[in-house]
Structures are given as structure tokens and as C-alpha cells.
Short mmCIF file of C-alpha atoms and ligand atoms in Angstrom, two decimals:
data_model
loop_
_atom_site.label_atom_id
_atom_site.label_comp_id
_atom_site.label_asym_id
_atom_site.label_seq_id
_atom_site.Cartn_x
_atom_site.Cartn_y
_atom_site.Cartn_z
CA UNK A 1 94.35 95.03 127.32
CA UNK A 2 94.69 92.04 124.99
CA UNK A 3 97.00 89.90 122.80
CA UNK A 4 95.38 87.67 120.39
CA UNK A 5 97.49 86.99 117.47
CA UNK A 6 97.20 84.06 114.46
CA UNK A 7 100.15 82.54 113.40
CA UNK A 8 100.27 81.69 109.41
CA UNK A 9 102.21 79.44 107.65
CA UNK A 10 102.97 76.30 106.26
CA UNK A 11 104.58 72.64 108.30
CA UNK A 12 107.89 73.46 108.97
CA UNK A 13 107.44 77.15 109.03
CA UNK A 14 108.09 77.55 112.92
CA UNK A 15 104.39 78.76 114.14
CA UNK A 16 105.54 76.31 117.48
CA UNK A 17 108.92 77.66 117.53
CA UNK A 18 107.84 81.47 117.58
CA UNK A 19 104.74 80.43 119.34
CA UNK A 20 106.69 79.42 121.97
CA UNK A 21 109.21 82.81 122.58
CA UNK A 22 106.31 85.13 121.85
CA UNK A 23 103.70 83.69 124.09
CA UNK A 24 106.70 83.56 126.81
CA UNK A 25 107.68 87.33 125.94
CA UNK A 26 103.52 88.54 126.22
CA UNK A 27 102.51 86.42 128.92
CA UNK A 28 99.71 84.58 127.12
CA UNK A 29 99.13 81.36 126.64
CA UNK A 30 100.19 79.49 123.70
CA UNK A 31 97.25 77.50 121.69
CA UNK A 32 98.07 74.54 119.27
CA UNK A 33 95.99 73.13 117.99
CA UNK A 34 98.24 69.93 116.93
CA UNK A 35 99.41 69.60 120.60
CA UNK A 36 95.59 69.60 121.79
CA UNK A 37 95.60 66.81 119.33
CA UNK A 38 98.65 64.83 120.58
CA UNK A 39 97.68 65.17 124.10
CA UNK A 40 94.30 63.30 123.21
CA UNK A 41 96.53 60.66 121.71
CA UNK A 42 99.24 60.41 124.30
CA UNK A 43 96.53 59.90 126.73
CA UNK A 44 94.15 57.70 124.52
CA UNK A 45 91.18 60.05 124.64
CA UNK A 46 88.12 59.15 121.69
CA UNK A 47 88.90 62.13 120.44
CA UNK A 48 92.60 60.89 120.26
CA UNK A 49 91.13 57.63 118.81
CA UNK A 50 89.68 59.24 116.47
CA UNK A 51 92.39 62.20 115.01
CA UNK A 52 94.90 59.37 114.91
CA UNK A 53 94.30 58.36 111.63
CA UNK A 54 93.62 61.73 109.60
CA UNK A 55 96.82 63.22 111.63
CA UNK A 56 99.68 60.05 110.78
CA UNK A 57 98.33 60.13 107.01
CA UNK A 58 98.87 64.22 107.27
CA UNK A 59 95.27 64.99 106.56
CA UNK A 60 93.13 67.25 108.60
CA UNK A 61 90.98 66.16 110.83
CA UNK A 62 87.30 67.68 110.42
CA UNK A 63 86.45 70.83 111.10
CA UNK A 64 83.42 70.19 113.71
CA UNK A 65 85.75 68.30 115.97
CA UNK A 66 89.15 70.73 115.21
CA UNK A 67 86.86 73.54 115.84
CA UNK A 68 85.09 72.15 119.32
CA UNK A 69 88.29 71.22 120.89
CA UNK A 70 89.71 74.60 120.43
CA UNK A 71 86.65 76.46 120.92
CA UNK A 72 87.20 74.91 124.35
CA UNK A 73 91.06 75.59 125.24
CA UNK A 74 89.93 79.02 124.43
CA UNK A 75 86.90 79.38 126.61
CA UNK A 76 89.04 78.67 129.58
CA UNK A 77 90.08 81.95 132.14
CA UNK A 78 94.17 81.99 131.02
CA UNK A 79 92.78 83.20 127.43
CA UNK A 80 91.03 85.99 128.36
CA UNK A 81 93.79 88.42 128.07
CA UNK A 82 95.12 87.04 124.76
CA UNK A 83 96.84 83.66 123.16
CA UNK A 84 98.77 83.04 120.38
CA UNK A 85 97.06 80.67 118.04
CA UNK A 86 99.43 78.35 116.20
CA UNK A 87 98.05 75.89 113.84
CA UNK A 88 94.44 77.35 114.07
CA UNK A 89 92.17 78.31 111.73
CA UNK A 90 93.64 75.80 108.81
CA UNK A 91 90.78 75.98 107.00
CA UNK A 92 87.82 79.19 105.89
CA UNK A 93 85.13 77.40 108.21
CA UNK A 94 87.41 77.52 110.80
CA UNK A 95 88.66 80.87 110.25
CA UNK A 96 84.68 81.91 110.32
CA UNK A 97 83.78 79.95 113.64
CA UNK A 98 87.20 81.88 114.96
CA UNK A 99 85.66 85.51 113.65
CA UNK A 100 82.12 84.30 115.49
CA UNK A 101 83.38 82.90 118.91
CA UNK A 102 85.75 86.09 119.48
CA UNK A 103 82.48 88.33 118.09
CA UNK A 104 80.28 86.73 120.74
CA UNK A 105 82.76 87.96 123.16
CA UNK A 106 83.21 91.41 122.23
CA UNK A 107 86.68 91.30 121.58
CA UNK A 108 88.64 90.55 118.32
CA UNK A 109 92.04 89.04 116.70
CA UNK A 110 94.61 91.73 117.03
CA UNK A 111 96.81 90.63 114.05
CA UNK A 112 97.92 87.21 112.06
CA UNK A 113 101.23 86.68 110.99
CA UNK A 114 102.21 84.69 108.43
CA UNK A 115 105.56 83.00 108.53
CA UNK A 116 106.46 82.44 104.87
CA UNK A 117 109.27 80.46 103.76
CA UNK A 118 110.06 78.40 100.13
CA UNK A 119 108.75 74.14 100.13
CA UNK A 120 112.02 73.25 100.66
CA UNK A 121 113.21 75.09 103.41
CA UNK A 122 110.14 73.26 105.45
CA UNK A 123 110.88 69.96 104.42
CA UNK A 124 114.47 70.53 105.75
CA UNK A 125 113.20 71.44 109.34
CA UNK A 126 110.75 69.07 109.45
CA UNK A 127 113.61 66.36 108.59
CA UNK A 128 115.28 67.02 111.85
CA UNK A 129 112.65 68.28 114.33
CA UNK A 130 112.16 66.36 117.97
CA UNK A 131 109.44 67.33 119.59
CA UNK A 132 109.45 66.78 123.83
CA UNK A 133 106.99 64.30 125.42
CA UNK A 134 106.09 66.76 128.28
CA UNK A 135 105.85 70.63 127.47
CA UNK A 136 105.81 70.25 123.09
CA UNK A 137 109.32 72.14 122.52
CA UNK A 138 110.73 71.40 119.45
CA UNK A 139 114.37 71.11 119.04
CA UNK A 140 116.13 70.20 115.26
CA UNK A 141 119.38 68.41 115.36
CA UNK A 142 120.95 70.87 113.16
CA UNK A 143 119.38 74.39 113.29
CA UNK A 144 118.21 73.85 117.01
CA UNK A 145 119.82 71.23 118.79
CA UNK A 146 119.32 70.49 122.53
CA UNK A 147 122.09 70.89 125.32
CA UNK A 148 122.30 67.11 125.68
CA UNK A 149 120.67 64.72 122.77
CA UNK A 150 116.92 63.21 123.61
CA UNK A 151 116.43 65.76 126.52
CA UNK A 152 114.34 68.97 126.71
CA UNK A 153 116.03 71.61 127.56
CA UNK A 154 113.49 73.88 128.91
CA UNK A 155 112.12 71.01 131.48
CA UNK A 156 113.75 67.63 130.87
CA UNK A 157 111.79 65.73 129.41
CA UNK A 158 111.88 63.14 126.50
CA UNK A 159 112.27 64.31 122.96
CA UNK A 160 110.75 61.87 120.52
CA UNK A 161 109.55 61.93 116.73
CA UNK A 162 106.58 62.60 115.96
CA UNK A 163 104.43 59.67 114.55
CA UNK A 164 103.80 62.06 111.77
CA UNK A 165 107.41 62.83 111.23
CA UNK A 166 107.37 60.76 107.66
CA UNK A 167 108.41 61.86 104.20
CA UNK A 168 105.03 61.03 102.70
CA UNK A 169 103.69 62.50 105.57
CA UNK A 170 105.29 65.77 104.96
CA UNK A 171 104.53 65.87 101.51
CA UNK A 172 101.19 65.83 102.42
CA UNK A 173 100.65 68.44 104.65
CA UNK A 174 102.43 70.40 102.42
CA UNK A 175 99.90 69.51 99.36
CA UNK A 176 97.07 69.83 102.11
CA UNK A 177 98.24 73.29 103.44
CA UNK A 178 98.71 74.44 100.01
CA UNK A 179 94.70 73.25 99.17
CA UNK A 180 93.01 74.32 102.17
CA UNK A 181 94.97 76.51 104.35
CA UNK A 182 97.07 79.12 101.91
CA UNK A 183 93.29 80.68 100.95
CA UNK A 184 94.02 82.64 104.62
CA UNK A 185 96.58 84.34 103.61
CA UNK A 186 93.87 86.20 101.46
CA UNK A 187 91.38 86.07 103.95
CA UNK A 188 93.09 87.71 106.50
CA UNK A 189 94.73 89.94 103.95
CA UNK A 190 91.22 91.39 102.94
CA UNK A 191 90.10 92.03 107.26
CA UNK A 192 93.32 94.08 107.24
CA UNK A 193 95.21 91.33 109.46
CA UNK A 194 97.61 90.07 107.71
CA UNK A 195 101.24 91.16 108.85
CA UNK A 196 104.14 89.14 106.72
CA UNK A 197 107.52 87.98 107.99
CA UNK A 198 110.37 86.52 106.27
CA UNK A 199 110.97 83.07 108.14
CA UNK A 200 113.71 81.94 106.82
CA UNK A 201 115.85 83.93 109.03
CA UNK A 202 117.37 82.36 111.95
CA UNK A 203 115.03 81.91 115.10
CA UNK A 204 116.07 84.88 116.51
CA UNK A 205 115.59 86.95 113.71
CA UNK A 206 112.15 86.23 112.82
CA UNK A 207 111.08 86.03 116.57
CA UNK A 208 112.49 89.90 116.42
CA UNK A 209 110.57 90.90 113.70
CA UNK A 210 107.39 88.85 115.07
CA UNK A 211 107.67 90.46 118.30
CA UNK A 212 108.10 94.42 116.43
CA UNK A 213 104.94 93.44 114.58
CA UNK A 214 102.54 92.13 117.68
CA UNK A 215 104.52 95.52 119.22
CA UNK A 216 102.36 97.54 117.03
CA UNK A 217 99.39 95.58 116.71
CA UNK A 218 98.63 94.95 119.88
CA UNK A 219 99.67 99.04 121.25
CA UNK A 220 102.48 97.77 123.58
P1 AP5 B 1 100.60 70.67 113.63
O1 AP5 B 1 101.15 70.10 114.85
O2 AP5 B 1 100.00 72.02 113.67
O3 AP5 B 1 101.72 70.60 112.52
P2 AP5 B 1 102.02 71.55 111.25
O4 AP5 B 1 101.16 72.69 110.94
O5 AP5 B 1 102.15 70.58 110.16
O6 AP5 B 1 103.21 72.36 111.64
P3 AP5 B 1 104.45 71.83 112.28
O7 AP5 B 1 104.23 71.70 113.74
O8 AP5 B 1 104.91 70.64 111.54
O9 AP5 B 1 105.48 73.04 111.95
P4 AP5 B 1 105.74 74.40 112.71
O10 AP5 B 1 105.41 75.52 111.78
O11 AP5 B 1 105.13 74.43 114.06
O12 AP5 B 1 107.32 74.35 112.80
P5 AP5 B 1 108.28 74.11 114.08
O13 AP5 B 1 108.30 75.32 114.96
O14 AP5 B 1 108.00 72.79 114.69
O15 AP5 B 1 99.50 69.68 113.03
C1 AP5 B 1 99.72 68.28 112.98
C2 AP5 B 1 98.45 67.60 112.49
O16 AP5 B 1 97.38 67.82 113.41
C3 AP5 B 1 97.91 68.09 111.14
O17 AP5 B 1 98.55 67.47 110.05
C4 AP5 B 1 96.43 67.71 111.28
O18 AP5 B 1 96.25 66.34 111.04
C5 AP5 B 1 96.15 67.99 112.73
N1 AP5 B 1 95.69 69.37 112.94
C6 AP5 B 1 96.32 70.33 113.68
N2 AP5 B 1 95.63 71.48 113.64
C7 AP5 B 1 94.54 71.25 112.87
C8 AP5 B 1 93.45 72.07 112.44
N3 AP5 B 1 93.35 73.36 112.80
N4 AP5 B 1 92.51 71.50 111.64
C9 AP5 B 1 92.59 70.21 111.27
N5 AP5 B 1 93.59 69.38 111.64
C10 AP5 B 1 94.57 69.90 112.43
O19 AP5 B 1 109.71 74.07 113.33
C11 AP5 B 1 110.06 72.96 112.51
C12 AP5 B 1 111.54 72.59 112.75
O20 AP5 B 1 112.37 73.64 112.26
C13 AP5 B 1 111.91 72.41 114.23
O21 AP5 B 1 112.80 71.34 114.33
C14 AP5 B 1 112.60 73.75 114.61
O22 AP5 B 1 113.60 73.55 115.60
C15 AP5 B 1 113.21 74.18 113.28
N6 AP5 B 1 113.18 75.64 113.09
C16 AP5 B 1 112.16 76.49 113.42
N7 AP5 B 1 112.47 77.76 113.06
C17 AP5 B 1 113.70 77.71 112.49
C18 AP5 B 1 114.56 78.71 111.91
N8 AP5 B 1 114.22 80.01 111.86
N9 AP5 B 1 115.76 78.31 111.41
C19 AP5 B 1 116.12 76.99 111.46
N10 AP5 B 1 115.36 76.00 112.00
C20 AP5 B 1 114.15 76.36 112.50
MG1 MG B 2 103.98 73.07 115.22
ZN1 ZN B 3 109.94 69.96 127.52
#
């Protein structure tokens, strides 16, 4: 039987963070959509080309390309058993193409949890986040910092900042998540999804109380 779990919540929340431990703890693969993204750019794709801009200004970039590249990472074999989205849907047309592609394959989202924490908690971790080059970790040189500074502690590679690691970049995902992605919350709150968790716990704690949710959701 399956996993397939949403994770909620605004930049800075910690969808990668838990995304990360839970997909580890459930065997499934972890699905984010901003590191589909930043692959394309690291390796100059036209779909890299082309997210660049809409991604460094903190916009999103349109929903018939979001929604393709996804639609793809899902259709491959290590999904069929479950993922943990993480960053995906972000907007109500994606959240609908989600709803069809899992209908046309008889199965269905198990649960989405959203990761709630205040504005200014998020703009805190997001002021010290590195992300690495190679596997997407992110590490936070207070809250989360690696064993030895610029390298990845899970497989050594380079941490860097991302090039959308910018005040004014922040600010506007925040306004931008606020707009078009917090309608979810109610979305998924009507299907009888929605599971809540306090994130502002430390990364154990919330990765607990993620992992007692998807427990129960998912019948394991
Ligand atoms: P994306 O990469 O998805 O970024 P985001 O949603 O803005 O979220 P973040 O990755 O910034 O935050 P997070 O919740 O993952 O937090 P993290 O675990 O890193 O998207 C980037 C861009 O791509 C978008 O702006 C858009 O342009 C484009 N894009 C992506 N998806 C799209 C879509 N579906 N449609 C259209 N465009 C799309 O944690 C943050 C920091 O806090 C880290 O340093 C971490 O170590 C630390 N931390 C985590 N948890 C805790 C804790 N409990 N206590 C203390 N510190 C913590
Ligand atoms: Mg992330
Ligand atoms: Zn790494």
C-alpha cells in the first residue's frame, strides 16, 4: 500500500527539511518541485532558461510548465508506491491537475500537512539556510548547522546560497504564497485532507508529530 502525502506551508516553513526525514523514514521518494527547478538551472536546461527569471524575482513560474515537469517526476516507477510532495500544488489549478493525474490512476492523496508557522519565524530560517549543490539538503547556520561549514553532511557536497536567497526575494514569496497558495489550506480542508502541525517546534519535534499524522493517514 501507498504513501502520498502534500506538504503545506509557507518559504521557510521546512516542507524540504521534513520532506527530507519523512520520505527517508517511509521509503518514498521525495518530490520538489523547486529542486526540479534548480536542477534545470544548474544544468542549463530551456526549461531552466526559462524559470530563471520568475524564480530569482520570487514569482511563480506558470502553471502549464510547473505542472508538466512534475506531472513527469511523478509518472516515473519510484512513485508508484507513494512520494512526499513538497512545494507542489502552489496554486488551485495545480491542486486540480494533482486531484486529475492521481484520479486517472486510481489511486489518491492520502493526507496534506500543513506546516504553519508566524511571517517572521520564516524570514529567520530563510536568513540562514544553505542549500547543498548535490543531494538539496538544507542546513541553517544557526538552527541547523553542518558538521564542518560549506559541506553536506549527508554526502559531501557543496553548500551554497540559493540565487533566490534575497531579502526582497523573500518578501515576495511570502506576499506570493500568501495570494496564491494559502487558498489550499481551505481547499484541502474542505476534501477532508488537511492535517495541521505546529512548525515552529524544533526539527525533531515537528518531524514527530508529521510522522504520527502520515502514521494514521496512511494505516501504518
Ligand atoms: P521552493 O524551492 O519550493 O521554495 P519555497 O516554497 O519558497 O520554500 P523554501 O524551500 O524556501 O522553504 P522550506 O519550507 O522548504 O524550508 P526549509 O526546509 O528549506 O521554490 C522556489 C521557487 O521555485 C519559487 O519561488 C518558484 O519560483 C518556483 N516554484 C517551486 N515550486 C513551484 C510551483 N509549484 N509552482 C510555481 N513555481 C514554483 O527550511 C528553511 C530553513 O530553516 C533551513 O535553513 C532549515 O535548516 C531551517 N529549519 C527548518 N526547520 C526548522 C525548525 N523546526 N527549527 C529551526 N530551523 C529550521
Ligand atoms: Mg524547500
Ligand atoms: Zn548533499
Amino acid at each position: 500500500m501507498g504513501c502520498r502525502i502534500v506538504l503545506l506551508g509557507m518559504p521557510g516553513a521546512g516542507k524540504g527539511t521534513q520532506a527530507d526525514l519523512l520520505a527517508q523514514a517511509l521509503g518514498v521518494p521525495h518530490v520538489a518541485s523547486g529542486d526540479l527547478f534548480r536542477e534545470h538551472l544548474e544544468k542549463g536546461t530551456e526549461l531552466g532558461r526559462l524559470a530563471r527569471s520568475y524564480i530569482d524575482r520570487g514569482d511563480l513560474v506558470p502553471d502549464e510548465v510547473t505542472i508538466g515537469m512534475v506531472a513527469e517526476r511523478l509518472s516515473r516507477p519510484d512513485c508508484a508506491s507513494g512520494f512526499i510532495l513538497d512545494g507542489f500544488p502552489r496554486t488551485v489549478p495545480q491542486a486540480e491537475a494533482l486531484d486529475r493525474l492521481l484520479r486517472e490512476r486510481g489511486v489518491a492523496l492520502d493526507a496534506v500537512a500543513y506546516i504553519r508557522v508566524r511571517e517572521e519565524v520564516a524570514l529567520a530560517r530563510l536568513a540562514g539556510r544553505w542549500t547543498c549543490r548535490q543531494c538539496g539538503a538544507v542546513f541553517h547556520t544557526l538552527f541547523n548547522p553542518p558538521r564542518q561549514a560549506g559541506v553536506c553532511d549527508i554526502c559531501g557536497g557543496e553548500l551554497y546560497q540559493r540565487s533566490d536567497e534575497t531579502e526582497e526575494a523573500h518578501r515576495r514569496r511570502l506576499k506570493v504564497y500568501q495570494e496564491q497558495t494559502s487558498p489550499l489550506i481551505d481547499y484541502y480542508r474542505r476534501a477532508g485532507l488537511l492535517v495541521e502541525i505546529d512548525g515552529e517546534q524544533s526539527i525533531e519535534d515537528v518531524q514527530a508529530d508529521l510522522r504520527a499524522a502520515v502514521e494514521v493517514a496512511c494505516g501504518r
